[in-house]
Amino acid sequence: MKNLTLNLRAGLTKAALGSLLITACAAVSAQQTITVGATVPITGPLSLTGMQYFNSLKLAEEDINKAGGIKGAKVAIVVEDAQASNSTGINAFIKVVQERKPPFVFLTSYSTQNIAVAPEVTKAAIPVMYAGGANAVADLDNKWMFRIRPQDSTAATAMARYVKDKLKASKPGIIYIQNDFGQGGGNAAARLLEEQGAKSVGSESYGQNDKDMSAQLLNLKNKGADVIIAFVYPLDAALLLRQMKTLGLKMPMMISSGGLVPATIQLLSPSDLENVWGVTDAYLAGTPKGKDFLERYKSKFGSDVDPYGAAYYDGARLMAQAMNAVGTEPNALQAYLSKVKDFQGVAHVYSFDDKRNGVHDVAVVKFRPGTKDMEYIETITVK
């Protein structure tokens, strides 16, 4: 300001002074940091996938800043631990919004937390991206919430189609974790199977903290199930698959994406994965962009990445595109994201529908005999 005052005294016109001030402000803006919030389960039982998108968001932050940031400003993604309860997830969101005043926040990949925090998202009036699959989240019709993974009905439709048409099952049984995600997926699968003439012989559920699902599995066996469809999280998926083998159950299992993440597979042996199929958000090794992301993630973090991580990486890159196009004003960002079509990410091509669901396909995979290696079967698109 001292130099500006001296220049003014030297006879600069008001117009020239205005030009100097604009230039100075632009320089300051280029040096500023845009803070983006994220609520991530980095401790507790949900951290198996949480650390995947924690790392992926940090990788995206690095790539965005290397590419010039947001109109010259750096991006900093600030994380609050959402742990494994709805109340903690809500408090994490409130804290990051009140303390950091971000124009954008990433929520967790757990539907129960997404639903619980939705009223606070409305109060904050800023766009968020989330990865919980339950249809119930989108059914809230919260204009600020954008989903970056397939919704559960997409996965359920693909699972139902595959067990009916390819596995030729006529008596499917269903088991699911008892929450919005599991119950929503299980009910959708039962309805879709009945529509296709393969009515479920029964559905069983278990609690998030349950360690023994033997009774539920045996109930399905005794009802004549010739395939089991499972909607699971990572830890319970490992328990379920191990107990299938301990009980000597030989029917195929079609498992949801939570049972296919690296954190789950590490807990299992090849024999636990015999006769196991599944639907996963994306088969990353099948495309050049996906394969490059896999390799870069492993090189940086020393472990394999899963599609949850890829979704958050893509979401951050899409956020950066939106901010570079329209700035950081929340209403402008919301309007821009609502119109996104055919954004090419490392995991998917993203196009948001009228409920702000951005992904409409899943990949079917199975495990090669005697190994823990996934084999791509096909991609199923659900419109």
XYZ file of C-alpha atoms in Angstrom:
383
model
C 0.000 0.000 0.000
C 2.948 2.368 0.653
C 4.163 2.001 -2.949
C 0.639 2.505 -4.267
C 0.302 5.712 -2.230
C 3.629 7.055 -3.523
C 2.594 6.300 -7.097
C -0.727 8.087 -6.542
C 1.106 11.135 -5.236
C 3.298 11.021 -8.329
C 0.245 11.760 -10.416
C -1.320 8.465 -11.459
C -4.889 8.791 -12.687
C -7.700 7.040 -10.853
C -8.050 4.648 -13.782
C -4.379 3.716 -13.592
C -4.630 3.201 -9.851
C -7.693 0.998 -10.345
C -5.750 -1.097 -12.853
C -2.906 -1.528 -10.392
C -5.285 -2.577 -7.626
C -6.948 -5.174 -9.882
C -3.542 -6.572 -10.803
C -2.518 -6.726 -7.146
C -5.732 -8.503 -6.165
C -5.271 -11.016 -8.958
C -1.764 -11.769 -7.712
C -3.065 -12.281 -4.169
C -5.880 -14.527 -5.475
C -3.372 -16.692 -7.334
C -1.524 -17.269 -4.077
C -4.602 -18.176 -2.050
C -5.582 -21.708 -1.095
C -9.049 -23.093 -1.711
C -9.950 -25.358 1.183
C -12.190 -28.340 0.419
C -13.636 -30.506 3.178
C -13.841 -34.293 3.436
C -15.382 -36.552 6.076
C -13.592 -39.887 5.949
C -13.644 -42.947 8.253
C -9.903 -43.098 8.901
C -10.257 -45.007 12.190
C -12.597 -47.798 13.239
C -14.132 -50.719 11.304
C -15.044 -48.641 8.230
C -11.475 -47.436 7.737
C -10.691 -50.365 5.416
C -12.273 -48.462 2.560
C -11.935 -45.040 4.165
C -8.168 -45.031 3.835
C -8.572 -45.837 0.145
C -10.378 -42.601 -0.562
C -8.325 -40.630 1.937
C -5.237 -41.526 -0.102
C -7.024 -41.022 -3.409
C -8.215 -37.544 -2.447
C -4.652 -36.613 -1.498
C -3.403 -37.940 -4.848
C -6.077 -35.919 -6.638
C -5.111 -32.821 -4.638
C -1.515 -33.262 -5.768
C -2.490 -33.773 -9.420
C -4.886 -30.799 -9.436
C -2.226 -28.487 -8.021
C 0.423 -29.754 -10.451
C -1.974 -28.926 -13.283
C -2.366 -25.323 -12.111
C -4.890 -25.660 -9.318
C -8.099 -23.649 -9.504
C -7.409 -20.598 -11.650
C -3.920 -20.452 -10.149
C -4.981 -21.073 -6.541
C -3.879 -24.215 -4.712
C -6.402 -26.752 -3.444
C -6.119 -28.179 0.081
C -8.406 -31.069 1.058
C -8.966 -31.009 4.836
C -10.161 -34.281 6.380
C -12.271 -34.936 9.484
C -12.608 -38.502 10.820
C -16.189 -39.797 10.384
C -15.372 -43.126 12.099
C -18.261 -45.636 12.045
C -21.275 -43.907 13.571
C -23.855 -41.526 12.167
C -23.386 -39.034 14.995
C -19.639 -38.890 14.394
C -20.207 -38.452 10.667
C -22.592 -35.548 11.337
C -20.178 -33.911 13.786
C -17.294 -34.303 11.329
C -19.290 -32.520 8.630
C -20.410 -29.716 10.940
C -16.860 -29.202 12.187
C -15.260 -28.967 8.774
C -17.990 -26.623 7.513
C -17.921 -24.298 10.522
C -14.159 -24.169 10.932
C -13.035 -24.169 7.303
C -15.973 -22.611 5.415
C -15.335 -24.808 2.352
C -17.235 -24.324 -0.918
C -17.367 -28.107 -1.374
C -17.210 -31.276 0.769
C -16.717 -34.993 0.129
C -18.862 -37.273 2.304
C -18.219 -40.914 3.217
C -19.078 -44.010 1.178
C -21.570 -45.238 3.797
C -25.246 -44.646 3.055
C -26.383 -44.474 6.660
C -23.975 -41.593 7.287
C -24.961 -39.923 3.999
C -28.639 -40.004 4.992
C -27.906 -38.790 8.526
C -25.832 -35.832 7.376
C -28.204 -34.749 4.574
C -30.099 -32.160 6.693
C -26.789 -30.518 7.620
C -25.838 -30.424 3.931
C -29.071 -28.532 3.234
C -28.252 -26.044 6.018
C -24.718 -25.551 4.722
C -26.003 -25.053 1.147
C -22.824 -26.279 -0.525
C -22.338 -29.113 -3.039
C -21.131 -32.457 -1.702
C -20.128 -35.711 -3.360
C -20.839 -39.044 -1.704
C -20.339 -42.715 -2.498
C -23.005 -44.494 -0.465
C -25.012 -46.740 -2.747
C -28.460 -46.791 -1.127
C -31.247 -45.524 -3.371
C -32.694 -43.904 -0.250
C -29.962 -41.233 -0.351
C -30.937 -40.006 -3.816
C -34.620 -40.353 -2.910
C -34.087 -37.543 -0.387
C -33.856 -35.311 -3.475
C -31.267 -33.068 -1.843
C -30.096 -30.842 -4.682
C -26.639 -30.416 -3.104
C -25.769 -34.139 -3.036
C -24.029 -35.811 -6.016
C -23.346 -39.567 -6.092
C -20.065 -40.776 -7.640
C -20.654 -44.540 -7.437
C -23.376 -46.845 -8.803
C -26.542 -46.819 -6.726
C -27.544 -50.091 -5.111
C -30.410 -50.718 -7.521
C -27.856 -50.683 -10.358
C -25.758 -53.302 -8.574
C -28.844 -55.296 -7.538
C -30.163 -55.326 -11.099
C -26.822 -56.531 -12.446
C -26.562 -59.243 -9.774
C -30.108 -60.444 -10.394
C -29.594 -60.557 -14.153
C -26.343 -62.451 -13.875
C -27.488 -65.147 -11.445
C -30.630 -65.728 -13.533
C -29.183 -65.570 -17.052
C -25.575 -66.734 -16.636
C -25.457 -68.804 -13.447
C -28.879 -70.258 -14.347
C -30.080 -70.108 -10.730
C -33.766 -70.782 -10.108
C -33.782 -70.638 -6.281
C -31.627 -67.701 -5.156
C -31.240 -66.805 -1.500
C -30.319 -63.339 -0.238
C -28.278 -62.234 2.780
C -27.487 -58.656 3.733
C -26.098 -56.411 6.436
C -28.979 -54.799 8.327
C -28.832 -51.111 7.383
C -30.077 -48.793 4.634
C -27.521 -50.117 2.179
C -27.995 -53.824 2.839
C -31.759 -53.844 3.193
C -32.209 -51.611 0.148
C -30.014 -53.834 -2.009
C -31.552 -57.049 -0.715
C -35.122 -55.877 -1.278
C -34.300 -54.603 -4.748
C -32.663 -57.906 -5.699
C -35.648 -59.903 -4.423
C -38.075 -57.785 -6.437
C -35.981 -57.949 -9.610
C -35.505 -61.712 -9.337
C -39.233 -62.266 -8.969
C -39.868 -60.104 -12.039
C -37.511 -62.387 -13.976
C -39.174 -65.581 -12.798
C -36.544 -66.576 -10.230
C -38.265 -65.789 -6.936
C -35.979 -65.749 -3.905
C -36.370 -68.663 -1.491
C -35.730 -66.286 1.397
C -33.783 -63.329 2.775
C -31.604 -63.224 5.882
C -29.958 -60.283 7.631
C -27.283 -59.697 10.291
C -26.061 -56.744 12.353
C -22.955 -54.700 11.584
C -21.196 -56.019 14.689
C -22.247 -59.663 14.284
C -19.407 -62.179 13.966
C -21.329 -65.375 13.223
C -23.717 -65.645 10.257
C -23.834 -69.453 10.268
C -27.506 -69.659 11.239
C -28.536 -67.338 8.417
C -26.466 -69.238 5.851
C -27.864 -72.589 6.986
C -31.408 -71.219 6.824
C -30.882 -70.362 3.166
C -29.330 -73.761 2.484
C -32.266 -75.541 4.144
C -34.701 -73.548 2.013
C -33.012 -74.935 -1.099
C -30.985 -71.902 -2.228
C -28.893 -72.751 -5.294
C -27.028 -69.412 -5.194
C -26.564 -66.774 -2.493
C -26.618 -63.047 -3.252
C -24.873 -61.004 -0.551
C -24.898 -57.264 0.178
C -21.912 -56.661 2.432
C -19.256 -54.357 3.852
C -15.569 -55.417 3.822
C -15.133 -56.971 7.293
C -18.418 -58.868 7.365
C -17.790 -60.044 3.794
C -14.602 -61.795 4.887
C -16.433 -63.459 7.790
C -19.299 -64.525 5.548
C -17.063 -66.105 2.910
C -14.962 -67.953 5.469
C -18.087 -69.297 7.164
C -19.484 -70.462 3.827
C -16.449 -72.701 3.410
C -16.404 -73.821 7.066
C -20.021 -74.960 6.717
C -19.183 -76.813 3.505
C -21.666 -74.806 1.422
C -20.938 -75.345 -2.265
C -23.468 -73.109 -3.997
C -22.122 -70.054 -5.865
C -22.107 -66.688 -4.126
C -22.684 -63.387 -5.900
C -21.281 -60.648 -3.672
C -21.553 -56.847 -3.708
C -18.612 -54.506 -4.197
C -17.707 -54.241 -0.493
C -16.590 -57.872 -0.569
C -14.217 -57.284 -3.473
C -11.985 -54.521 -2.154
C -8.289 -55.325 -1.519
C -8.784 -54.991 2.258
C -11.293 -57.863 2.158
C -9.278 -60.080 -0.175
C -6.227 -59.774 2.090
C -8.200 -61.475 4.877
C -9.089 -64.499 2.739
C -7.376 -67.496 1.196
C -7.848 -68.664 -2.417
C -10.047 -71.515 -1.182
C -12.410 -68.984 0.443
C -12.934 -67.423 -2.979
C -13.841 -70.552 -4.901
C -17.145 -70.250 -6.722
C -17.408 -66.562 -5.827
C -18.652 -63.976 -8.323
C -19.290 -60.334 -7.656
C -20.188 -56.932 -9.002
C -17.673 -54.166 -8.541
C -17.941 -50.518 -9.443
C -15.265 -50.767 -12.108
C -12.562 -53.120 -13.351
C -9.713 -50.623 -13.235
C -7.119 -52.886 -14.824
C -9.240 -53.086 -17.965
C -8.644 -49.545 -19.260
C -5.463 -47.508 -19.842
C -6.596 -44.729 -17.474
C -7.633 -47.200 -14.807
C -4.415 -49.159 -15.093
C -2.300 -45.989 -14.866
C -4.202 -44.958 -11.733
C -3.656 -48.397 -10.180
C 0.077 -48.195 -10.822
C 0.481 -44.612 -9.578
C -1.500 -45.306 -6.412
C 0.532 -48.417 -5.589
C 3.802 -46.620 -6.277
C 2.846 -43.762 -3.946
C 1.094 -45.632 -1.110
C 2.513 -49.163 -1.348
C -0.868 -50.905 -1.581
C -3.575 -51.660 -4.126
C -6.405 -49.223 -4.703
C -10.067 -50.176 -5.007
C -12.927 -48.591 -7.014
C -14.022 -46.574 -3.966
C -10.701 -44.750 -4.079
C -10.988 -44.281 -7.839
C -14.461 -42.758 -7.415
C -13.160 -40.112 -5.011
C -10.186 -39.386 -7.253
C -12.571 -38.862 -10.163
C -14.884 -36.785 -7.995
C -12.049 -34.442 -7.012
C -10.984 -34.003 -10.628
C -14.576 -33.282 -11.610
C -14.848 -30.764 -8.760
C -11.704 -29.024 -10.046
C -13.137 -28.860 -13.573
C -16.317 -27.293 -12.210
C -14.432 -24.719 -10.116
C -12.194 -23.771 -13.025
C -15.299 -23.288 -15.162
C -17.581 -21.333 -12.807
C -15.581 -20.525 -9.655
C -16.357 -21.532 -6.079
C -19.786 -19.940 -5.526
C -21.952 -22.867 -4.310
C -25.028 -22.231 -6.471
C -22.915 -21.926 -9.604
C -21.090 -25.158 -8.742
C -24.372 -26.974 -8.091
C -25.815 -25.847 -11.416
C -22.659 -26.838 -13.307
C -22.463 -30.314 -11.766
C -26.160 -30.964 -12.413
C -25.499 -30.639 -16.147
C -22.338 -32.775 -16.334
C -22.469 -35.414 -19.058
C -19.752 -37.801 -20.246
C -16.971 -36.731 -17.875
C -14.191 -39.265 -18.468
C -12.662 -40.458 -15.210
C -10.316 -43.307 -14.366
C -13.201 -45.498 -13.175
C -16.249 -44.408 -15.169
C -17.771 -41.969 -17.596
C -19.878 -39.737 -15.319
C -23.251 -38.261 -16.309
C -25.596 -36.962 -13.616
C -29.293 -37.788 -13.929
C -32.215 -35.889 -12.393
C -31.461 -37.460 -8.988
C -27.762 -36.570 -9.329
C -26.589 -40.166 -9.752
C -23.409 -40.050 -11.791
C -22.643 -43.740 -12.501
C -24.897 -46.224 -14.289
C -22.830 -49.380 -14.779
C -21.010 -52.096 -12.825
C -18.481 -54.776 -13.751
C -19.066 -58.488 -13.099
C -15.952 -60.368 -11.935
C -14.988 -63.770 -10.573
C -11.844 -65.255 -9.054
C -9.490 -67.440 -11.026
C -9.403 -70.975 -9.519
C -6.731 -71.395 -6.847
C -5.882 -67.684 -6.768
C -7.029 -64.382 -5.305
C -6.927 -62.744 -8.735
C -10.115 -61.206 -10.089
C -11.101 -61.959 -13.655
C -13.260 -59.528 -15.611
C -16.435 -61.064 -17.034
C -18.583 -58.245 -18.407
C -19.948 -54.761 -17.796
C -23.671 -54.338 -17.193
C -25.235 -50.921 -17.800
C -28.543 -50.074 -16.124
C -30.460 -47.012 -17.301
